[in-house]
Tab-separated table of C-alpha atoms in Angstrom:
chain	number	residue	atom	x	y	z
A	62	VAL	CA	33.968	-70.139	-27.700
A	63	ARG	CA	34.354	-73.876	-25.932
A	64	ASP	CA	37.814	-74.118	-26.537
A	65	ASP	CA	38.496	-70.905	-24.446
A	66	GLN	CA	37.025	-69.550	-21.003
A	67	ARG	CA	38.374	-66.543	-21.542
A	68	ARG	CA	36.979	-65.525	-24.650
A	69	ILE	CA	33.411	-65.604	-22.574
A	70	ASP	CA	34.830	-63.741	-19.434
A	71	ARG	CA	36.287	-60.993	-21.965
A	72	ALA	CA	32.419	-60.613	-24.033
A	73	LYS	CA	31.247	-60.457	-20.734
A	74	ALA	CA	33.336	-57.668	-19.577
A	75	ASP	CA	32.597	-55.920	-22.560
A	76	ILE	CA	28.926	-56.162	-22.396
A	77	ARG	CA	29.215	-54.711	-18.954
A	78	ALA	CA	31.448	-52.187	-20.062
A	79	PHE	CA	28.868	-50.964	-22.384
A	80	ARG	CA	26.210	-51.285	-20.100
A	81	GLU	CA	27.854	-49.084	-17.799
A	82	GLU	CA	29.090	-46.779	-20.418
A	83	TYR	CA	25.521	-46.554	-22.183
A	84	ALA	CA	23.877	-46.139	-18.821
A	85	ALA	CA	25.912	-43.698	-18.169
A	86	GLU	CA	24.873	-41.546	-21.064
A	87	MET	CA	21.166	-42.306	-20.540
A	88	GLU	CA	21.617	-40.704	-17.265
A	89	ILE	CA	23.164	-37.911	-18.090
A	90	SER	CA	20.740	-37.393	-21.046
A	91	ALA	CA	17.533	-37.680	-18.543
A	92	VAL	CA	19.638	-35.070	-15.958
A	93	THR	CA	19.920	-32.675	-18.925
A	94	ALA	CA	16.511	-33.215	-20.290
A	95	MET	CA	14.918	-32.120	-17.091
A	96	ASP	CA	17.060	-29.154	-16.364
A	97	ALA	CA	15.791	-28.012	-19.979
A	98	GLY	CA	12.211	-28.977	-18.754
A	99	ASP	CA	11.793	-31.255	-21.122
A	100	PHE	CA	10.237	-33.915	-19.505
A	101	ASP	CA	9.308	-36.175	-22.394
A	102	GLN	CA	12.878	-36.598	-23.805
A	103	ALA	CA	13.429	-37.144	-19.924
A	104	GLU	CA	11.278	-40.379	-20.046
A	105	HIS	CA	12.213	-41.843	-23.294
A	106	ALA	CA	16.182	-41.839	-21.465
A	107	LEU	CA	14.216	-43.545	-18.329
A	108	ILE	CA	12.613	-46.056	-20.556
A	109	ASP	CA	15.856	-46.862	-21.984
A	110	LEU	CA	17.372	-47.373	-18.371
A	111	ILE	CA	14.435	-49.590	-17.692
A	112	ALA	CA	15.180	-51.943	-20.755
A	113	LEU	CA	18.742	-52.423	-20.010
A	114	GLY	CA	17.600	-53.893	-16.541
A	115	GLY	CA	19.223	-54.092	-13.458
A	116	MET	CA	18.920	-50.214	-13.105
A	117	ASP	CA	16.241	-50.258	-10.473
A	118	THR	CA	17.807	-47.779	-7.758
A	119	VAL	CA	18.671	-44.918	-10.304
A	120	VAL	CA	16.003	-45.346	-12.699
A	121	ASN	CA	13.676	-44.416	-8.659
A	122	GLN	CA	16.439	-41.749	-7.836
A	123	LEU	CA	15.962	-40.142	-11.246
A	124	ARG	CA	12.075	-40.748	-11.397
A	125	ARG	CA	12.114	-38.626	-7.793
A	126	ARG	CA	14.288	-35.981	-9.577
A	127	MET	CA	11.434	-35.432	-12.366
A	128	GLU	CA	9.120	-35.120	-10.070
A	129	GLU	CA	10.855	-32.455	-7.734
A	130	ALA	CA	11.638	-30.831	-11.121
A	131	LYS	CA	8.389	-30.833	-12.270
A	132	VAL	CA	7.018	-29.711	-9.329
A	133	TYR	CA	9.479	-27.209	-7.846
A	134	GLY	CA	12.176	-26.489	-11.450
A	135	GLY	CA	15.015	-28.618	-9.698
A	136	LEU	CA	14.706	-26.192	-6.584
A	137	LYS	CA	13.892	-27.670	-2.807
A	138	PRO	CA	11.088	-26.041	-0.565
A	139	GLY	CA	12.612	-23.539	2.072
A	140	GLN	CA	15.493	-22.864	-0.307
A	141	VAL	CA	16.080	-19.304	-0.978
A	142	ILE	CA	16.802	-18.142	-4.826
A	143	ARG	CA	18.020	-14.810	-6.153
A	144	ASP	CA	18.397	-13.939	-9.934
A	145	HIS	CA	20.621	-11.755	-11.362
A	146	PHE	CA	19.902	-9.620	-14.444
A	147	MET	CA	21.217	-10.371	-17.603
A	148	ASN	CA	22.714	-7.806	-18.844
A	149	GLU	CA	22.605	-5.212	-15.450
A	150	PRO	CA	24.321	-5.066	-12.223
A	151	PHE	CA	21.287	-5.741	-10.174
A	152	TRP	CA	19.685	-8.563	-8.443
A	153	SER	CA	16.065	-10.126	-7.956
A	154	PRO	CA	15.221	-9.841	-3.740
A	155	GLU	CA	15.526	-13.133	-2.060
A	156	SER	CA	12.555	-15.467	-2.584
A	157	VAL	CA	11.666	-18.591	-0.774
A	158	ILE	CA	10.621	-21.745	-2.386
A	159	VAL	CA	7.281	-22.804	-1.466
A	160	GLN	CA	6.145	-26.545	-1.472
A	161	ALA	CA	3.178	-27.385	-3.263
A	162	GLY	CA	0.452	-28.368	-1.399
A	163	SER	CA	-3.182	-27.588	-0.629
A	164	PHE	CA	-5.386	-25.842	2.198
A	165	HIS	CA	-8.661	-24.338	2.623
A	166	MET	CA	-8.756	-21.530	1.873
A	167	GLY	CA	-11.298	-18.649	3.366
A	168	SER	CA	-13.236	-18.831	6.884
A	169	ASP	CA	-16.073	-20.883	8.408
A	170	ALA	CA	-19.118	-19.516	9.154
A	171	PHE	CA	-18.757	-19.754	13.208
A	172	GLU	CA	-14.934	-18.029	12.646
A	173	GLU	CA	-14.819	-15.212	15.308
A	174	GLY	CA	-15.018	-11.865	13.491
A	175	ARG	CA	-15.283	-13.533	10.134
A	176	ARG	CA	-16.909	-11.474	7.262
A	177	ASP	CA	-18.995	-12.371	4.476
A	178	ASN	CA	-16.411	-11.676	1.792
A	179	GLU	CA	-14.465	-14.438	3.519
A	180	GLY	CA	-16.355	-17.169	2.167
A	181	PRO	CA	-17.211	-19.622	0.865
A	182	ARG	CA	-14.754	-21.614	2.529
A	183	HIS	CA	-13.419	-23.481	-0.473
A	184	ARG	CA	-9.949	-26.018	-0.892
A	185	VAL	CA	-7.183	-24.464	-3.218
A	186	THR	CA	-4.578	-27.287	-4.401
A	187	PHE	CA	-1.210	-26.104	-6.047
A	188	ARG	CA	0.192	-29.114	-8.006
A	189	ARG	CA	3.278	-26.520	-8.616
A	190	GLY	CA	5.671	-24.983	-5.953
A	191	PHE	CA	6.451	-21.206	-6.547
A	192	ALA	CA	9.069	-18.883	-5.397
A	193	MET	CA	7.483	-15.851	-2.668
A	194	GLY	CA	9.679	-12.883	-1.659
A	195	GLN	CA	11.492	-13.532	1.628
A	196	THR	CA	10.031	-10.172	2.663
A	197	GLU	CA	8.034	-7.063	1.049
A	198	VAL	CA	10.367	-4.967	-1.349
A	199	THR	CA	12.128	-2.339	0.224
A	200	VAL	CA	13.145	0.973	-0.368
A	201	ARG	CA	16.422	0.319	-1.437
A	202	GLN	CA	15.137	-2.605	-3.972
A	203	PHE	CA	12.269	-0.356	-5.328
A	204	ARG	CA	15.075	2.832	-5.683
A	205	ALA	CA	16.968	0.487	-8.053
A	206	PHE	CA	14.021	0.304	-10.160
A	207	VAL	CA	12.749	3.720	-10.270
A	208	GLU	CA	16.669	5.170	-11.193
A	209	LYS	CA	17.106	2.373	-13.880
A	210	THR	CA	13.761	2.917	-15.571
A	211	ARG	CA	12.995	6.876	-14.517
A	212	PHE	CA	9.680	5.545	-13.865
A	213	LEU	CA	6.863	7.668	-12.342
A	214	THR	CA	4.970	6.154	-9.572
A	215	ASP	CA	1.177	6.997	-8.956
A	216	ALA	CA	1.872	9.179	-5.722
A	217	GLU	CA	3.974	11.273	-7.941
A	218	LYS	CA	2.096	11.977	-11.062
A	219	LEU	CA	-0.788	12.576	-8.790
A	220	GLY	CA	0.723	14.663	-6.362
A	221	TYR	CA	-0.011	13.183	-3.228
A	222	SER	CA	-0.668	10.152	-0.640
A	223	ASN	CA	-1.928	9.678	2.933
A	224	VAL	CA	0.271	9.516	5.788
A	225	TYR	CA	-0.612	8.751	9.707
A	226	ASP	CA	-0.738	11.870	11.875
A	227	HIS	CA	0.120	11.510	15.055
A	228	TYR	CA	-2.118	14.406	16.639
A	229	SER	CA	-5.301	12.848	15.135
A	230	GLY	CA	-4.380	9.163	15.565
A	231	ARG	CA	-5.623	9.158	11.586
A	232	LEU	CA	-4.469	8.952	7.858
A	233	ALA	CA	-4.675	12.114	6.248
A	234	ARG	CA	-4.170	13.244	2.838
A	235	ARG	CA	-0.728	15.521	2.377
A	236	ASP	CA	0.808	16.606	-1.118
A	237	ASP	CA	4.375	15.749	-2.235
A	238	VAL	CA	4.338	12.644	-0.419
A	239	THR	CA	6.183	9.344	-2.668
A	240	TRP	CA	7.616	5.628	-1.874
A	241	LYS	CA	10.866	7.863	-0.489
A	242	MET	CA	9.096	8.432	2.464
A	243	ASP	CA	7.881	6.604	5.621
A	244	TYR	CA	4.707	5.916	7.061
A	245	GLU	CA	4.879	9.263	8.536
A	246	GLY	CA	5.637	11.314	5.298
A	247	ARG	CA	9.635	11.774	6.364
A	248	LYS	CA	12.332	10.494	4.665
A	249	ALA	CA	12.422	6.477	4.572
A	250	ALA	CA	15.166	4.079	5.862
A	251	ASP	CA	16.462	2.179	3.105
A	252	ASP	CA	15.477	-0.981	5.158
A	253	LEU	CA	11.956	-0.489	5.178
A	254	PRO	CA	9.138	-1.386	3.220
A	255	VAL	CA	8.305	0.824	0.288
A	256	VAL	CA	4.790	2.372	0.673
A	257	HIS	CA	2.805	4.519	-0.887
A	258	VAL	CA	2.959	2.630	-3.775
A	259	SER	CA	-0.074	1.469	-5.525
A	260	TRP	CA	-1.056	-1.796	-7.004
A	261	ASN	CA	-0.143	-0.179	-10.856
A	262	ASP	CA	3.423	0.658	-9.424
A	263	ALA	CA	3.801	-2.631	-8.027
A	264	VAL	CA	2.676	-4.479	-11.385
A	265	ALA	CA	5.380	-2.341	-12.919
A	266	TYR	CA	8.392	-3.546	-10.825
A	267	THR	CA	7.557	-7.180	-11.549
A	268	ARG	CA	7.396	-6.628	-14.782
A	269	TRP	CA	10.637	-4.826	-14.820
A	270	LEU	CA	11.872	-8.215	-12.778
A	271	ALA	CA	10.946	-10.122	-15.202
A	272	ARG	CA	12.307	-8.262	-18.698
A	273	GLY	CA	15.681	-7.994	-16.687
A	274	THR	CA	15.894	-11.494	-15.377
A	275	GLY	CA	14.334	-13.464	-17.985
A	276	LYS	CA	12.162	-15.152	-15.219
A	277	PRO	CA	8.438	-15.465	-14.707
A	278	TYR	CA	7.945	-12.758	-12.201
A	279	ARG	CA	4.601	-11.238	-10.739
A	280	LEU	CA	2.663	-10.270	-7.657
A	281	PRO	CA	1.133	-13.044	-5.728
A	282	THR	CA	-2.194	-14.384	-6.053
A	283	GLU	CA	-4.880	-13.884	-3.513
A	284	ALA	CA	-4.618	-17.824	-2.863
A	285	GLU	CA	-0.743	-18.169	-2.682
A	286	PHE	CA	-0.572	-15.779	-0.079
A	287	GLU	CA	-3.120	-16.440	2.026
A	288	TYR	CA	-1.670	-20.135	1.597
A	289	VAL	CA	2.157	-19.132	2.590
A	290	LEU	CA	0.590	-16.922	5.606
A	291	ARG	CA	-1.534	-19.778	7.162
A	292	ALA	CA	1.811	-21.956	6.599
A	293	GLY	CA	-0.091	-25.179	7.052
A	294	LYS	CA	-2.032	-23.939	10.078
A	295	THR	CA	-5.967	-23.497	10.439
A	296	SER	CA	-5.941	-21.320	13.540
A	297	LEU	CA	-6.821	-17.489	13.208
A	298	TYR	CA	-3.341	-16.548	13.048
A	299	TRP	CA	-0.232	-18.667	11.431
A	300	TRP	CA	1.064	-18.601	15.119
A	301	GLY	CA	-2.310	-20.047	16.849
A	302	ASP	CA	-5.610	-18.050	17.847
A	303	GLY	CA	-4.375	-15.305	20.203
A	304	THR	CA	-1.672	-13.179	21.386
A	305	PRO	CA	1.567	-14.897	20.008
A	306	PRO	CA	3.602	-16.533	22.794
A	307	GLU	CA	6.713	-14.428	21.648
A	308	VAL	CA	7.192	-11.168	19.284
A	309	VAL	CA	6.384	-12.563	15.772
A	310	GLU	CA	4.988	-9.758	13.962
A	311	ASN	CA	4.450	-5.934	13.715
A	312	LEU	CA	1.022	-6.042	15.112
A	313	THR	CA	-0.912	-3.637	17.261
A	314	GLY	CA	0.208	-4.516	20.271
A	315	GLU	CA	-1.119	-3.244	24.351
A	316	GLY	CA	2.499	-2.136	25.010
A	317	ASP	CA	2.801	0.056	22.138
A	318	THR	CA	3.113	3.325	22.237
A	319	SER	CA	3.334	6.364	19.540
A	320	ARG	CA	5.593	9.137	19.515
A	321	GLY	CA	2.522	10.862	20.776
A	322	ARG	CA	2.018	8.853	23.577
A	323	ARG	CA	-1.238	7.063	21.556
A	324	LYS	CA	-2.250	3.711	22.532
A	325	TRP	CA	-4.034	1.324	20.370
A	326	GLU	CA	-7.746	0.931	21.194
A	327	THR	CA	-7.871	-2.553	20.086
A	328	PHE	CA	-4.691	-4.865	20.413
A	329	PHE	CA	-3.535	-7.994	21.469
A	330	GLU	CA	-3.127	-8.128	25.164
A	331	ASP	CA	0.250	-8.417	26.749
A	332	TYR	CA	1.969	-7.745	23.760
A	333	HIS	CA	4.778	-5.311	22.944
A	334	ASP	CA	6.765	-5.328	19.369
A	335	ARG	CA	8.357	-2.080	19.809
A	336	HIS	CA	7.087	-0.753	16.437
A	337	TRP	CA	4.315	2.092	15.848
A	338	GLY	CA	4.197	2.213	12.147
A	339	PRO	CA	6.118	-0.305	9.667
A	340	ALA	CA	9.153	-1.959	11.210
A	341	PRO	CA	12.366	-2.524	8.997
A	342	VAL	CA	12.003	-5.708	7.152
A	343	ARG	CA	13.539	-8.848	8.629
A	344	SER	CA	12.696	-7.319	12.121
A	345	PHE	CA	10.912	-10.706	13.264
A	346	PRO	CA	11.430	-14.281	13.170
A	347	ALA	CA	10.417	-16.206	9.890
A	348	ASN	CA	6.876	-17.750	9.398
A	349	PRO	CA	7.312	-21.686	8.871
A	350	PHE	CA	7.351	-20.988	5.391
A	351	GLY	CA	9.997	-18.841	6.081
A	352	LEU	CA	8.309	-15.603	5.177
A	353	HIS	CA	9.214	-12.452	7.369
A	354	ASP	CA	6.306	-9.779	7.783
A	355	ILE	CA	3.710	-11.856	5.998
A	356	GLY	CA	0.841	-11.441	8.573
A	357	GLY	CA	2.003	-7.557	9.696
A	358	ASN	CA	3.972	-4.665	9.078
A	359	VAL	CA	2.040	-3.745	6.181
A	360	GLY	CA	-0.683	-4.813	3.800
A	361	GLU	CA	0.344	-6.380	0.440
A	362	TRP	CA	-0.915	-5.757	-2.834
A	363	VAL	CA	-1.691	-9.311	-5.014
A	364	MET	CA	-2.885	-9.729	-8.639
A	365	ASP	CA	-6.568	-10.792	-8.215
A	366	CYS	CA	-9.706	-8.586	-8.887
A	367	TRP	CA	-11.752	-7.953	-5.954
A	368	HIS	CA	-15.001	-10.416	-5.410
A	369	ASP	CA	-17.234	-10.052	-2.885
A	370	ASN	CA	-17.399	-13.499	-2.349
A	371	TYR	CA	-15.209	-17.122	-3.188
A	372	THR	CA	-18.194	-18.344	-5.023
A	373	ARG	CA	-16.829	-19.384	-8.652
A	374	ALA	CA	-13.082	-18.849	-7.429
A	375	PRO	CA	-10.564	-20.944	-8.827
A	376	VAL	CA	-9.444	-24.026	-7.224
A	377	ASP	CA	-5.921	-24.106	-8.761
A	378	GLY	CA	-4.069	-21.271	-6.826
A	379	SER	CA	-4.160	-19.147	-9.802
A	380	ALA	CA	-5.566	-15.212	-9.819
A	381	TRP	CA	-8.718	-14.462	-10.423
A	382	VAL	CA	-8.950	-11.697	-12.931
A	383	ASN	CA	-11.802	-9.770	-14.584
A	384	PRO	CA	-10.774	-7.894	-17.655
A	385	GLY	CA	-11.078	-3.648	-16.534
A	386	CYS	CA	-11.919	-4.663	-12.932
A	387	ASN	CA	-11.480	-1.504	-11.037
A	388	GLN	CA	-10.775	-2.944	-7.538
A	389	ARG	CA	-7.558	-4.674	-6.654
A	390	VAL	CA	-6.921	-7.336	-2.923
A	391	VAL	CA	-4.996	-6.570	0.040
A	392	ARG	CA	-3.723	-9.418	1.777
A	393	GLY	CA	-2.067	-9.400	5.344
A	394	GLY	CA	-2.128	-7.803	8.412
A	395	TYR	CA	-0.510	-4.007	8.778
A	396	TRP	CA	1.189	-2.132	11.579
A	397	ALA	CA	-2.322	-0.576	12.486
A	398	SER	CA	-4.457	-3.794	12.364
A	399	SER	CA	-6.792	-4.830	15.019
A	400	PRO	CA	-6.431	-8.633	15.536
A	401	VAL	CA	-9.896	-9.152	14.127
A	402	GLN	CA	-7.826	-7.264	10.946
A	403	ALA	CA	-4.546	-9.414	11.217
A	404	ARG	CA	-6.592	-12.480	11.202
A	405	SER	CA	-5.203	-14.943	8.076
A	406	ALA	CA	-8.733	-14.940	6.392
A	407	TYR	CA	-9.207	-11.304	6.586
A	408	ARG	CA	-9.241	-9.347	2.835
A	409	MET	CA	-9.837	-5.850	1.333
A	410	LYS	CA	-10.226	-4.081	-1.223
A	411	ALA	CA	-8.932	-0.798	-2.484
A	412	SER	CA	-8.389	1.143	-6.118
A	413	PRO	CA	-5.324	0.154	-8.139
A	414	ALA	CA	-4.223	3.498	-7.782
A	415	ALA	CA	-4.659	3.516	-4.071
A	416	ARG	CA	-1.209	4.169	-2.110
A	417	GLY	CA	-0.899	5.260	1.687
A	418	ALA	CA	0.955	4.162	4.469
A	419	ARG	CA	-0.489	1.310	5.306
A	420	ILE	CA	0.021	-1.392	1.725
A	421	GLY	CA	3.551	-2.404	0.113
A	422	PHE	CA	3.980	-5.399	-1.640
A	423	ARG	CA	6.177	-8.625	-2.224
A	424	ILE	CA	6.898	-10.557	-5.356
A	425	VAL	CA	6.250	-14.140	-6.309
A	426	ARG	CA	8.510	-15.977	-9.496
A	427	ASP	CA	6.623	-18.704	-11.239
A	428	LEU	CA	9.192	-22.217	-11.250
């Protein structure tokens, strides 16, 4: 070696080439393991990169990517995704990746319109992100499920549902009303949120999605729904504490009028969204988390059993379920909700077989 400097230079070049090739192999191994969800294997690859030395930038980039993969499944908050059925020409509804985080669930003792079942207020923390349906499930999307599976909804099996009666201004039982119909019992447009569906029907739809796509689809938990509904805000509604400054949701507005020339008895002052009854999905802007109609249009089924308050409620965002419970939870304002009922903390209970013109649902996918 002392006789020929070129040998030293060649050795250095060979070592550098080996390091670069080995580093590339370890980087590919780490990324492949992350994509497969094997984070232990990915960590071993990162340790090998650290041992090489001089790879700090690459290691830091891969660590950030691994944290995102752990929390969001390799996806980005705000990203819109769909899943294709494995052996069928169907797609899941579009879903938005919701960022991990925490919030205070429920209402405090001084909130105007508060009910006892909205407390005690408590912090809920989501350590992983999740994907939630960008809109409520539509008539078109529900039809694909029914036509493929020949599923019979509770309204079809029991022979009736509840529709809005323009003459009385109330909901009334009517025979032979099904998911194919709108809030009045007329044929529903494809882009309307599906109504006259029970909690049982909604769960059946999510299970069909899960089987067909191989992905973990389900109904939202109550905590997930309120987290997304609030969108980082502590105000009464996601847009603030009073009448929205612009048209943002299908709500009870002072300027709304029914076909029978009725007006709302309680309403958001100086508000007019031009709808009496559910509106087609995406008729209004999305909230700050990218969800449409989350605070209005139709109320929505969630997974949880009904509890009279939040004492001993989960703090990790999971569903609060008791075997054999006979009441489920409905969240979110709907087209006839009073301002008090449209609050982010407001919650209702209903039988799993209940159905009518006010309630629909949207889906969630675990990451």
